[in-house]
PDB file of C-alpha atoms in Angstrom:
ATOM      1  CA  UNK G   1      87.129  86.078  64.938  1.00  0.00           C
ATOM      2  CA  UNK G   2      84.077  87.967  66.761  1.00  0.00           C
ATOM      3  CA  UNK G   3      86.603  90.519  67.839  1.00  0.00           C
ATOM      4  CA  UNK G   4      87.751  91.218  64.199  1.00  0.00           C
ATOM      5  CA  UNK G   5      83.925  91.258  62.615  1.00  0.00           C
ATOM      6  CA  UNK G   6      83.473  94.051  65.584  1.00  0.00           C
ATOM      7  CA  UNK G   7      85.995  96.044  64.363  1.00  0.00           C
ATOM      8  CA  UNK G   8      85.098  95.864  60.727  1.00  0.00           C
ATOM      9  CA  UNK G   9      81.748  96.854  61.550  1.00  0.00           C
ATOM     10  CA  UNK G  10      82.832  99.324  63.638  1.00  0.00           C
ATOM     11  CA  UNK G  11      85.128 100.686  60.448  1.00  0.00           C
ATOM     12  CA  UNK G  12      82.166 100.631  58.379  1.00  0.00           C
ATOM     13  CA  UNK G  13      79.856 102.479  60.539  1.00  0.00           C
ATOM     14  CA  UNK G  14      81.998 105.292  61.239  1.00  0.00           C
ATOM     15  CA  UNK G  15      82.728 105.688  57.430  1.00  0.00           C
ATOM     16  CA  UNK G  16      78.946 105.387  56.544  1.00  0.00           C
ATOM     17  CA  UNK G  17      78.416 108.323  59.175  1.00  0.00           C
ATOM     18  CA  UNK G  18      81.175 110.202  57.606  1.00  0.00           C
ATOM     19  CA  UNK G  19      79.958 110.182  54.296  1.00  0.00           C
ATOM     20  CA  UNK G  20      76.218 110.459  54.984  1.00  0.00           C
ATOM     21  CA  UNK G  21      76.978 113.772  57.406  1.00  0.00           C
ATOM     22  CA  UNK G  22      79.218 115.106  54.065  1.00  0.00           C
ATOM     23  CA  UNK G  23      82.939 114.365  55.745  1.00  0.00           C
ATOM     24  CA  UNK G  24      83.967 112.175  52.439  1.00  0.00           C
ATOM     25  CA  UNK G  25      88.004 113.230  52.798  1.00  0.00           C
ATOM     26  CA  UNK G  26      88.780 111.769  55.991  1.00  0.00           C
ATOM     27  CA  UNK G  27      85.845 108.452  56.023  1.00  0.00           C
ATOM     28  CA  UNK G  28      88.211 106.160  55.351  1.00  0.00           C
ATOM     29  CA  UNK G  29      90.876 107.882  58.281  1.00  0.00           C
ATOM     30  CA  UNK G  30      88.318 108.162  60.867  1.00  0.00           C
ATOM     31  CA  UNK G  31      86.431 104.908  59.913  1.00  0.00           C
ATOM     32  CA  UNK G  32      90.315 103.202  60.349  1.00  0.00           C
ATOM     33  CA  UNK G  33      90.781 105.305  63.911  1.00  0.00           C
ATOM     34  CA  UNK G  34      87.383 103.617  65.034  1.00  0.00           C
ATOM     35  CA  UNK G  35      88.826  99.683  63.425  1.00  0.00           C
ATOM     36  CA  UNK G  36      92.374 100.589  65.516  1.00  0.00           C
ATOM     37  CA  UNK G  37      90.435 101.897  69.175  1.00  0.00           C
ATOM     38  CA  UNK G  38      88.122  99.171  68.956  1.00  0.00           C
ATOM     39  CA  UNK G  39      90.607  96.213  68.447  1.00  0.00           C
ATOM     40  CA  UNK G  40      92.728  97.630  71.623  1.00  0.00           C
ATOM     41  CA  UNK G  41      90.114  98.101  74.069  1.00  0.00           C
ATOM     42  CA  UNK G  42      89.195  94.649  73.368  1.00  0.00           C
ATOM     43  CA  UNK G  43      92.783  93.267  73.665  1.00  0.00           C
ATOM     44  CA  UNK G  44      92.878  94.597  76.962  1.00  0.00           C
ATOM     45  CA  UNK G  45      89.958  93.515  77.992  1.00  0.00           C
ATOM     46  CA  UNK G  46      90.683  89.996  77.122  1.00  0.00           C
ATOM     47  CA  UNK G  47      94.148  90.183  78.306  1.00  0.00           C
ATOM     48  CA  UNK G  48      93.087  91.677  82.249  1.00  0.00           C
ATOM     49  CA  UNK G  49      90.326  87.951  82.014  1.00  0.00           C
ATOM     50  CA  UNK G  50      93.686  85.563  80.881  1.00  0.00           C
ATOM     51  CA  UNK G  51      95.965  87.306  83.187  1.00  0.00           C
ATOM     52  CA  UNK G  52      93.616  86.570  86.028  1.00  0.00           C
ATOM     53  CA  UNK G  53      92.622  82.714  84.722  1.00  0.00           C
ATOM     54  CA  UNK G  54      96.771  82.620  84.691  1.00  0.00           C
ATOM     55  CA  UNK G  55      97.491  83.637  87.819  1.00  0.00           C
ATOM     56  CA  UNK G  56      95.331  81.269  89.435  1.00  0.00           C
ATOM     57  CA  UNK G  57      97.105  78.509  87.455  1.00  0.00           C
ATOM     58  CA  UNK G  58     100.535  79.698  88.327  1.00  0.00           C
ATOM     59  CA  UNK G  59      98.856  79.594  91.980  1.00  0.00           C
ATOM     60  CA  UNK G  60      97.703  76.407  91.440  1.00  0.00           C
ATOM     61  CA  UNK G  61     101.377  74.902  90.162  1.00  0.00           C
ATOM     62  CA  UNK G  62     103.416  76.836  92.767  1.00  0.00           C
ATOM     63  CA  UNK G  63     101.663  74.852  95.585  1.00  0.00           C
ATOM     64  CA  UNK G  64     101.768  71.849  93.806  1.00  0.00           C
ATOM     65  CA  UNK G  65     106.061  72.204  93.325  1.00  0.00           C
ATOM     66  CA  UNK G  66     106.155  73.260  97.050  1.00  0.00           C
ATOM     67  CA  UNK G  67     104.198  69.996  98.751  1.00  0.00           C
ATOM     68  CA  UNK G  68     106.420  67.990  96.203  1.00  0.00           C
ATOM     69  CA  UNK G  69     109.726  69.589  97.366  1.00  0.00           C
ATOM     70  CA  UNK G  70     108.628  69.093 100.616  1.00  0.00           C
ATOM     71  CA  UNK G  71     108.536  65.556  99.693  1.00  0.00           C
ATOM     72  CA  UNK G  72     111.758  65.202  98.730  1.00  0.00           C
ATOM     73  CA  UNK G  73     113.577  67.681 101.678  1.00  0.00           C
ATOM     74  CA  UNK G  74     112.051  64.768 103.748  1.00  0.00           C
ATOM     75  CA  UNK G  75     113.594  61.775 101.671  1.00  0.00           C
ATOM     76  CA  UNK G  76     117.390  63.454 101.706  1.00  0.00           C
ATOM     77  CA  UNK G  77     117.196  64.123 104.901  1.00  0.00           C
ATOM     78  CA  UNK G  78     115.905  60.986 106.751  1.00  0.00           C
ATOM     79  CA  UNK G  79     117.432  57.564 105.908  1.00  0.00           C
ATOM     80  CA  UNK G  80     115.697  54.480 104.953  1.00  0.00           C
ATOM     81  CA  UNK G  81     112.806  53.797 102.307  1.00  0.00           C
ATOM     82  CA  UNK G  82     113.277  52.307  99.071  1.00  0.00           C
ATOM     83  CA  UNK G  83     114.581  54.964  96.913  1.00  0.00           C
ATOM     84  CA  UNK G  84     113.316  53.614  93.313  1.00  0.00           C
ATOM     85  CA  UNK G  85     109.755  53.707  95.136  1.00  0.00           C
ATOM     86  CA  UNK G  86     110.105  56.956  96.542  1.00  0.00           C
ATOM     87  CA  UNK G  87     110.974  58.205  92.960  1.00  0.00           C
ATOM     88  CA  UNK G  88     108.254  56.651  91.861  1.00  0.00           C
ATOM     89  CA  UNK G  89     105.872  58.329  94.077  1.00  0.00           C
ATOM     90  CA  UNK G  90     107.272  61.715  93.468  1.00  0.00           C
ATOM     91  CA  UNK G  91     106.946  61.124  89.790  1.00  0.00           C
ATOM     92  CA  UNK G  92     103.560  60.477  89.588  1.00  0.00           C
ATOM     93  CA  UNK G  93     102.891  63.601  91.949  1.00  0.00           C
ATOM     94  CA  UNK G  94     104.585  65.405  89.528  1.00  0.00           C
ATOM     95  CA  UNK G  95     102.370  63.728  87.081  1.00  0.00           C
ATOM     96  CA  UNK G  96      98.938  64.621  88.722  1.00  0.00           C
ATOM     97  CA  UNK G  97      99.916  68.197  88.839  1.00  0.00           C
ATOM     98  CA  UNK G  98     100.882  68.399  85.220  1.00  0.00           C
ATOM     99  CA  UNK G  99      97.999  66.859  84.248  1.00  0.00           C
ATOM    100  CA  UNK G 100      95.808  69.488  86.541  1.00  0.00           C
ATOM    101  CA  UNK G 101      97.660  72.035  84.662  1.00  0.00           C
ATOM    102  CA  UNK G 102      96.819  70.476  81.440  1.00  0.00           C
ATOM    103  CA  UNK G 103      93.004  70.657  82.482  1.00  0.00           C
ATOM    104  CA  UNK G 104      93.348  74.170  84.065  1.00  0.00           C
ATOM    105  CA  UNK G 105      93.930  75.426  80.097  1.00  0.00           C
ATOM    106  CA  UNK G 106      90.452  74.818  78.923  1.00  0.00           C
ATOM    107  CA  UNK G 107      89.462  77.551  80.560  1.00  0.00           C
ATOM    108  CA  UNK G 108      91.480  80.018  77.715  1.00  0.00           C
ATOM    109  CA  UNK G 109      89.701  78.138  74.782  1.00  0.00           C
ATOM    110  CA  UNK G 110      86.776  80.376  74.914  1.00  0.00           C
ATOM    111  CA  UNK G 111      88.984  84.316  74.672  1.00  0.00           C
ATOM    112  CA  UNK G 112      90.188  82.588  71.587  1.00  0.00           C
ATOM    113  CA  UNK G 113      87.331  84.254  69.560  1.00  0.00           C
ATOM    114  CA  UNK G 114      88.386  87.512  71.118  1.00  0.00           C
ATOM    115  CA  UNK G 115      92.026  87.418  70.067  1.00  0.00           C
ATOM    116  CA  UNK G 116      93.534  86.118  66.957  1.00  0.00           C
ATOM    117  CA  UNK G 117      96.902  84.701  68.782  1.00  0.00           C
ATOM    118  CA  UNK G 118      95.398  83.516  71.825  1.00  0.00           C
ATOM    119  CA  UNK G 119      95.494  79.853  70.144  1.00  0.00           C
ATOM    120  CA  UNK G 120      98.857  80.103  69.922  1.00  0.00           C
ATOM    121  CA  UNK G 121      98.977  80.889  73.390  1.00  0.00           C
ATOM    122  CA  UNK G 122      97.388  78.221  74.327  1.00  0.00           C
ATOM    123  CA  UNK G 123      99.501  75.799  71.952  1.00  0.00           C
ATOM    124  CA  UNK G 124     102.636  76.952  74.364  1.00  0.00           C
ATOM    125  CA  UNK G 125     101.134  76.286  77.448  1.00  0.00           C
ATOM    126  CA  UNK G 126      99.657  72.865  76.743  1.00  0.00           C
ATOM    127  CA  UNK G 127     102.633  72.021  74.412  1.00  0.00           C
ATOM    128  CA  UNK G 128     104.937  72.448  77.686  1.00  0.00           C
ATOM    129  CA  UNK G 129     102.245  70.130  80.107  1.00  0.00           C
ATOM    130  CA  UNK G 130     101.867  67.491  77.343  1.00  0.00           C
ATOM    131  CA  UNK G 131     105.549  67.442  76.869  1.00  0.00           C
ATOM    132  CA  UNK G 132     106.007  66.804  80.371  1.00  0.00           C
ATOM    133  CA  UNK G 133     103.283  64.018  80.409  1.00  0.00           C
ATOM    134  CA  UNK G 134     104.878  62.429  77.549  1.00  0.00           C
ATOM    135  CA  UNK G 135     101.922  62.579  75.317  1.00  0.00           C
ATOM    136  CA  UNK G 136     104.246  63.258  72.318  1.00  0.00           C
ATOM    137  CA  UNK G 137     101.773  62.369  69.703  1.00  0.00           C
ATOM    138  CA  UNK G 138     100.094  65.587  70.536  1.00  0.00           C
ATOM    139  CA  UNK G 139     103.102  67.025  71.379  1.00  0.00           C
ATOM    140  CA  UNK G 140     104.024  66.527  67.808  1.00  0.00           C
ATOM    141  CA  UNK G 141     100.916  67.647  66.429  1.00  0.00           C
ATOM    142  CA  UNK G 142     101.069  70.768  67.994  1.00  0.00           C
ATOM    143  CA  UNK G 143     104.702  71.168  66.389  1.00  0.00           C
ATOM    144  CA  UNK G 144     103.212  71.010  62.879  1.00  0.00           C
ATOM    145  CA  UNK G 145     100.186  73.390  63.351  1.00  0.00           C
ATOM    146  CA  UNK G 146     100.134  76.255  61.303  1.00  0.00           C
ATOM    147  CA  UNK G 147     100.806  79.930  62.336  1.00  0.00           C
ATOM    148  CA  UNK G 148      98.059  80.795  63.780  1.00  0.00           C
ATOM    149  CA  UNK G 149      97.432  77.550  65.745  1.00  0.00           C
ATOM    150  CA  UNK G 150     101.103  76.655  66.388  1.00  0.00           C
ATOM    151  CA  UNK G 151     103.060  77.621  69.725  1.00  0.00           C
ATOM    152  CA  UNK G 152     105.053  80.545  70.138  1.00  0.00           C
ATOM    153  CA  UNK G 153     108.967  79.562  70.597  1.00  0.00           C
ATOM    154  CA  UNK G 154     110.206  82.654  72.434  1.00  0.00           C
ATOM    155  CA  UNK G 155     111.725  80.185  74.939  1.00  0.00           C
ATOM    156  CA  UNK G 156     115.046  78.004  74.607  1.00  0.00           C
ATOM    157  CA  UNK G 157     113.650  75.221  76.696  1.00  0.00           C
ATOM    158  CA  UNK G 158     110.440  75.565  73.828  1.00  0.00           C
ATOM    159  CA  UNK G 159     112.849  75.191  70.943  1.00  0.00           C
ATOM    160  CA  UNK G 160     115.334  72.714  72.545  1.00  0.00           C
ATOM    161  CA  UNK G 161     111.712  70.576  73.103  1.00  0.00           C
ATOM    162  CA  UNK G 162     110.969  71.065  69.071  1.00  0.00           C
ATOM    163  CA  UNK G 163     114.532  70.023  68.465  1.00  0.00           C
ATOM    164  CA  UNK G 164     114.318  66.808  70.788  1.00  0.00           C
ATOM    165  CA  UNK G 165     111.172  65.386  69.153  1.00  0.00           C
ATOM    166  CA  UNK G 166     112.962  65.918  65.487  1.00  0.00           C
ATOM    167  CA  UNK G 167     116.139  63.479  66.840  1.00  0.00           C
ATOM    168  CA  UNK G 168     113.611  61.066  68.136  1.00  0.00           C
ATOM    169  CA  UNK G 169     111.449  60.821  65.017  1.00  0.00           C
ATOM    170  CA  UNK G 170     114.684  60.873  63.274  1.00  0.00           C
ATOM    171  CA  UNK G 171     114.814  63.970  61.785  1.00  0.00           C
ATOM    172  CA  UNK G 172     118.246  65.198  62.581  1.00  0.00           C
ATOM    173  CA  UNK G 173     118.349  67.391  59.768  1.00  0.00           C
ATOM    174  CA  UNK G 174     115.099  68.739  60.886  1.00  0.00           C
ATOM    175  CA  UNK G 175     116.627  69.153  64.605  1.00  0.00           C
ATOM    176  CA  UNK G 176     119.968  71.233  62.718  1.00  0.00           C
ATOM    177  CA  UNK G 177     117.627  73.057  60.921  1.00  0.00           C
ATOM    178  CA  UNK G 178     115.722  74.520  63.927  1.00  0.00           C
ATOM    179  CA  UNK G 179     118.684  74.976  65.924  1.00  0.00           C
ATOM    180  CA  UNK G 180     119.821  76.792  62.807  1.00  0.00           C
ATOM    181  CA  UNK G 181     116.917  79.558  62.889  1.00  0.00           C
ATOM    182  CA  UNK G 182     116.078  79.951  66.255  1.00  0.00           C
ATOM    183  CA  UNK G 183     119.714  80.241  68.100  1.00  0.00           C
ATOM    184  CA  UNK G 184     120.494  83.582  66.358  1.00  0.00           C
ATOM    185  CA  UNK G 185     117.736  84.578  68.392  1.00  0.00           C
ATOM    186  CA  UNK G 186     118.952  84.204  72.249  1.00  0.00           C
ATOM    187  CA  UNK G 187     121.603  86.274  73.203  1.00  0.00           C
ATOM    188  CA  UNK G 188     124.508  85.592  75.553  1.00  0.00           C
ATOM    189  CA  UNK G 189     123.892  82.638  77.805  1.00  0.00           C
ATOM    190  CA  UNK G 190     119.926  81.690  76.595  1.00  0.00           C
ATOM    191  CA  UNK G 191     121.172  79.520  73.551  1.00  0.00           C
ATOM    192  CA  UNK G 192     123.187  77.511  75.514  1.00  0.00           C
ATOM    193  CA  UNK G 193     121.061  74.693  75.760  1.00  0.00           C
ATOM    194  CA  UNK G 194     120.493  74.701  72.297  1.00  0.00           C
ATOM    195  CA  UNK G 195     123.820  74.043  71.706  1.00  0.00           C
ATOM    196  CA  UNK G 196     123.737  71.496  74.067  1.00  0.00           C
ATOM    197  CA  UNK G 197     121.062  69.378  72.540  1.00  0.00           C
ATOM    198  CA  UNK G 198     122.587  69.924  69.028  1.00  0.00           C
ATOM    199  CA  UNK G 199     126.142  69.067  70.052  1.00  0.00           C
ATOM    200  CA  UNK G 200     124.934  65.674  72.355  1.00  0.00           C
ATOM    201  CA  UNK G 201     122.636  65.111  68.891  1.00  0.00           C
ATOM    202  CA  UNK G 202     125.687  65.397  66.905  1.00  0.00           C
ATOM    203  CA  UNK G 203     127.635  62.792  68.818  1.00  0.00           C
ATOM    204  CA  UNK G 204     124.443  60.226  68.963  1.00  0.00           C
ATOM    205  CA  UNK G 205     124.551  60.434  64.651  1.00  0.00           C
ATOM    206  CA  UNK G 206     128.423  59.495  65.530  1.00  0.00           C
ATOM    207  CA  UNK G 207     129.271  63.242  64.086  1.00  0.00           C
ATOM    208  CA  UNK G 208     131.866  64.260  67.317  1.00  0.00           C
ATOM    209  CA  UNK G 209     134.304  66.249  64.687  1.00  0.00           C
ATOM    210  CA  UNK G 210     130.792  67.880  63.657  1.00  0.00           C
ATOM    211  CA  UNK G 211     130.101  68.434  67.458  1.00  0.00           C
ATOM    212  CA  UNK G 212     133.285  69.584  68.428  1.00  0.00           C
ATOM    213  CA  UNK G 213     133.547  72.183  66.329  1.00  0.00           C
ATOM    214  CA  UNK G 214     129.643  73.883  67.014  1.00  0.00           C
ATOM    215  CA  UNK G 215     131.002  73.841  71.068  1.00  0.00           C
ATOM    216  CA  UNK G 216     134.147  75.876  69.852  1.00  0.00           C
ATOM    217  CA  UNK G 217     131.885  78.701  68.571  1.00  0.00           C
ATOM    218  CA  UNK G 218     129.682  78.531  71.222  1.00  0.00           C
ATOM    219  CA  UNK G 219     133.006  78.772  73.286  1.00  0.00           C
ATOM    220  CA  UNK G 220     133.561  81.769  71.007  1.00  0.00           C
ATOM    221  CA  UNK G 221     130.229  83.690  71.473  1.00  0.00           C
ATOM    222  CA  UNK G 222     129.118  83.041  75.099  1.00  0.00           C
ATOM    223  CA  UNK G 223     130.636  81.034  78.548  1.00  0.00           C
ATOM    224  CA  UNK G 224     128.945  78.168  79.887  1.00  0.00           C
ATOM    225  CA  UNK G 225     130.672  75.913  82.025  1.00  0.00           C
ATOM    226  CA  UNK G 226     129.315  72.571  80.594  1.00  0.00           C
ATOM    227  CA  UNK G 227     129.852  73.162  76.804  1.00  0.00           C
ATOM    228  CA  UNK G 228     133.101  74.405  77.422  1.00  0.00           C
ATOM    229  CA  UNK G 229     134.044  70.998  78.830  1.00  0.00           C
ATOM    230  CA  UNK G 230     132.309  68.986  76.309  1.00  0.00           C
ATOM    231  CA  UNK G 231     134.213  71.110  74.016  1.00  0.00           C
ATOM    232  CA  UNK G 232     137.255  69.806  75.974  1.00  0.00           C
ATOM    233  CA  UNK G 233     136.232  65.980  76.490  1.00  0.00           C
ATOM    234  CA  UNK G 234     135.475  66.367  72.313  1.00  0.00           C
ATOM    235  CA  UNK G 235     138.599  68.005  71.850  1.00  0.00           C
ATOM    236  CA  UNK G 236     140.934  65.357  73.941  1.00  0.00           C
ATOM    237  CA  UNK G 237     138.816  62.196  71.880  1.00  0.00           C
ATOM    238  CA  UNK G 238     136.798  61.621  75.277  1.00  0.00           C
ATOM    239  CA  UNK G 239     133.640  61.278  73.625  1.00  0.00           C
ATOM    240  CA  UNK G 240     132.376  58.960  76.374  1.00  0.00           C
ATOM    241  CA  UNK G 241     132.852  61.750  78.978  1.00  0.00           C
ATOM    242  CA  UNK G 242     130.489  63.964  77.178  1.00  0.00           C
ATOM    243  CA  UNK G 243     127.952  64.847  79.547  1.00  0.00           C
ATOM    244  CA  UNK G 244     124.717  67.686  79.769  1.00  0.00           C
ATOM    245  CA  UNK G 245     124.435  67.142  82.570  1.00  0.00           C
ATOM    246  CA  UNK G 246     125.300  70.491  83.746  1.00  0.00           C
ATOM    247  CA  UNK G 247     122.304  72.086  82.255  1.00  0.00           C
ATOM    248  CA  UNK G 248     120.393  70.177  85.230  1.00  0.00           C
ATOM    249  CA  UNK G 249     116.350  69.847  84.841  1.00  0.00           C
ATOM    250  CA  UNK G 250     116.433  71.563  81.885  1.00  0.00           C
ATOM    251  CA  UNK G 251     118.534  68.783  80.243  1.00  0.00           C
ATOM    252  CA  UNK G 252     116.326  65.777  81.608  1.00  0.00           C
ATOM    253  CA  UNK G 253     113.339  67.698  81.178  1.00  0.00           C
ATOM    254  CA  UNK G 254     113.659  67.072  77.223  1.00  0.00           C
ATOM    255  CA  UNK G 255     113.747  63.436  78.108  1.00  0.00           C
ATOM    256  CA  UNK G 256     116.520  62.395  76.141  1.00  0.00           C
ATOM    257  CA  UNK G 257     118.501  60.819  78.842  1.00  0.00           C
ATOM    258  CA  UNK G 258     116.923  59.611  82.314  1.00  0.00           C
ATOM    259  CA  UNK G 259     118.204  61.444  85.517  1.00  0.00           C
ATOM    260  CA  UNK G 260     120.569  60.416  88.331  1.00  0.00           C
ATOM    261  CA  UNK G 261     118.018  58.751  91.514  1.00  0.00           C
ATOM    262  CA  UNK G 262     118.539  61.371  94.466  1.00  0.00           C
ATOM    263  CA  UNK G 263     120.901  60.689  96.980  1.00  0.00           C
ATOM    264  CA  UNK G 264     119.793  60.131 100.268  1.00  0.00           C
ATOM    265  CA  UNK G 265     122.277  61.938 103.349  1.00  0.00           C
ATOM    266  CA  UNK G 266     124.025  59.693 105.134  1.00  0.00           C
ATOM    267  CA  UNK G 267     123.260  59.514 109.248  1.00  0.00           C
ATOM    268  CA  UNK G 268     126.446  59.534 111.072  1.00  0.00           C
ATOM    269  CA  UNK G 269     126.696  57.334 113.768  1.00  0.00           C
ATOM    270  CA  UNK G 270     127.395  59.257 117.148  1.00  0.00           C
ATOM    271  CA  UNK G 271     130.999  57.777 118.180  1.00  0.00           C
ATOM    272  CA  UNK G 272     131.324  60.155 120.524  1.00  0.00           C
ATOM    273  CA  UNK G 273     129.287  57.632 123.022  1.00  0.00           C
ATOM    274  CA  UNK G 274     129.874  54.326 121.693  1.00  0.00           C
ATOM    275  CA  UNK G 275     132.655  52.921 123.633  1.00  0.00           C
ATOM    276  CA  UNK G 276     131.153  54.667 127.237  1.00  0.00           C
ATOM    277  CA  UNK G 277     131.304  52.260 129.851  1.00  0.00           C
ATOM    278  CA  UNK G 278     128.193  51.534 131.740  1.00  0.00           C
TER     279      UNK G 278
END
């Protein structure tokens, strides 16, 4: 890391001064001081250049979502049109702009010799576009990268990902495991989805008594409307009712289970005319 040599050298100029100019008590001290200053200024600097690169990508997406809701505002609310087609055509939009995303996060790779956890920043972002692009090799491989390297999972929707690809490499335990350490970490309402996915992977490994009774603490420690009735559907041997679908896009953004088509709104026919006579 160019960043970190800076500093050392830094360290060891300052201490070299020290001791040549006779102030041997505090070399080490003031050498440190100079190691400290130098590796903030250069955060900072690096972080004002990625906060601006990220805005533009946030720019970049937020247009992107808005021309696609667009899209779909004008499906629901005019009739006709095949709606399989018209999914199909908002998919791949959704596609193209995940995939300009994707692109957009070359342009962090070169701070990463200024900061020491920028390639875990990096990791995250491209770990959430790849996921969504259903690249999972890479997906994967950016699940097993070290610390350094590996993505930060400060996010439910991050760890619920993690624990999504375990069930679908068959890893269950691995998936229980994760839940395991990172649900301790999001308080009130945040770990809800995490329950979610470990609950629905519960009753997939045909574990419902298993599942039943992780949705009773959850009942315990926070309120969510769809876990509490899984809890009940669980609880009244309704296993085929058990639904996440509650947790919306989050839920079908883990691509576990496919999402309902959209509905198109009905035109009512204007009766108030109809039987006029000429």
């Amino acid at each position: 890391m160019i960043s970190l040599l800076i500093s050392i050298v830094i360290w060891v100029l300052i201490s070299g001064i020290c001791i040549s100019s006779g102030v041997k008590s505090g070399s080490i001290a003031y050498g440190l001081l100079g190691f400290i200053l130098s590796q903030v200024v250069i955060s900072l600097l690096t972080r004002r250049k990625f906060k601006a690169i990220n805005n533009e990508m946030q720019e970049v997406l937020g247009a992107g979502q808005k021309r696609i809701q667009h899209k779909i505002n004008q499906f629901q609310s005019k009739p006709g049109g095949n709606p399989k087609l018209i999914q199909k055509q908002l998919e791949a939009d959704q596609q193209a702009l995940f995939r300009q995303a994707l692109d957009f996060t070359q342009k962090f790779e070169e701070y990463k010799k200024w900061n020491i956890l920028m390639g875990k920043q990096i990791s995250t972002m491209r770990l959430q576009f790849l996921y969504q692009l259903k690249e999972f090799d890479e997906v994967d491989a950016i699940f097993a990268k070290g610390f350094f390297a590996g993505p930060v999972l400060s996010d439910p929707l991050l760890v619920a990902m993690k624990m999504a690809r375990q069930y679908v490499n068959k890893n269950s335990a691995g998936a229980e495991k994760t839940f395991k350490r990172y649900s301790r970490w999001f308080r009130d309402d945040r770990g809800a989805l995490l329950y979610g996915v470990m609950s629905w992977i519960y009753v997939k490994d045909k574990k419902v008594e298993e599942a039943r009774q992780l949705l009773a603490k959850a009942k315990d420690k926070l309120f969510h409307e769809t876990l509490n009735r899984n809890w009940e559907m669980l609880s009244n041997n309704r296993v085929k009712s058990f639904s996440n679908s509650g947790f919306g896009d989050m839920w079908y953004s883990l691509y576990l289970e496919n999402p309902p088509a959209p509905k198109q709104q009905r035109m009512r026919p204007n009766t108030k005319n109809a039987h006029r006579p000429f």
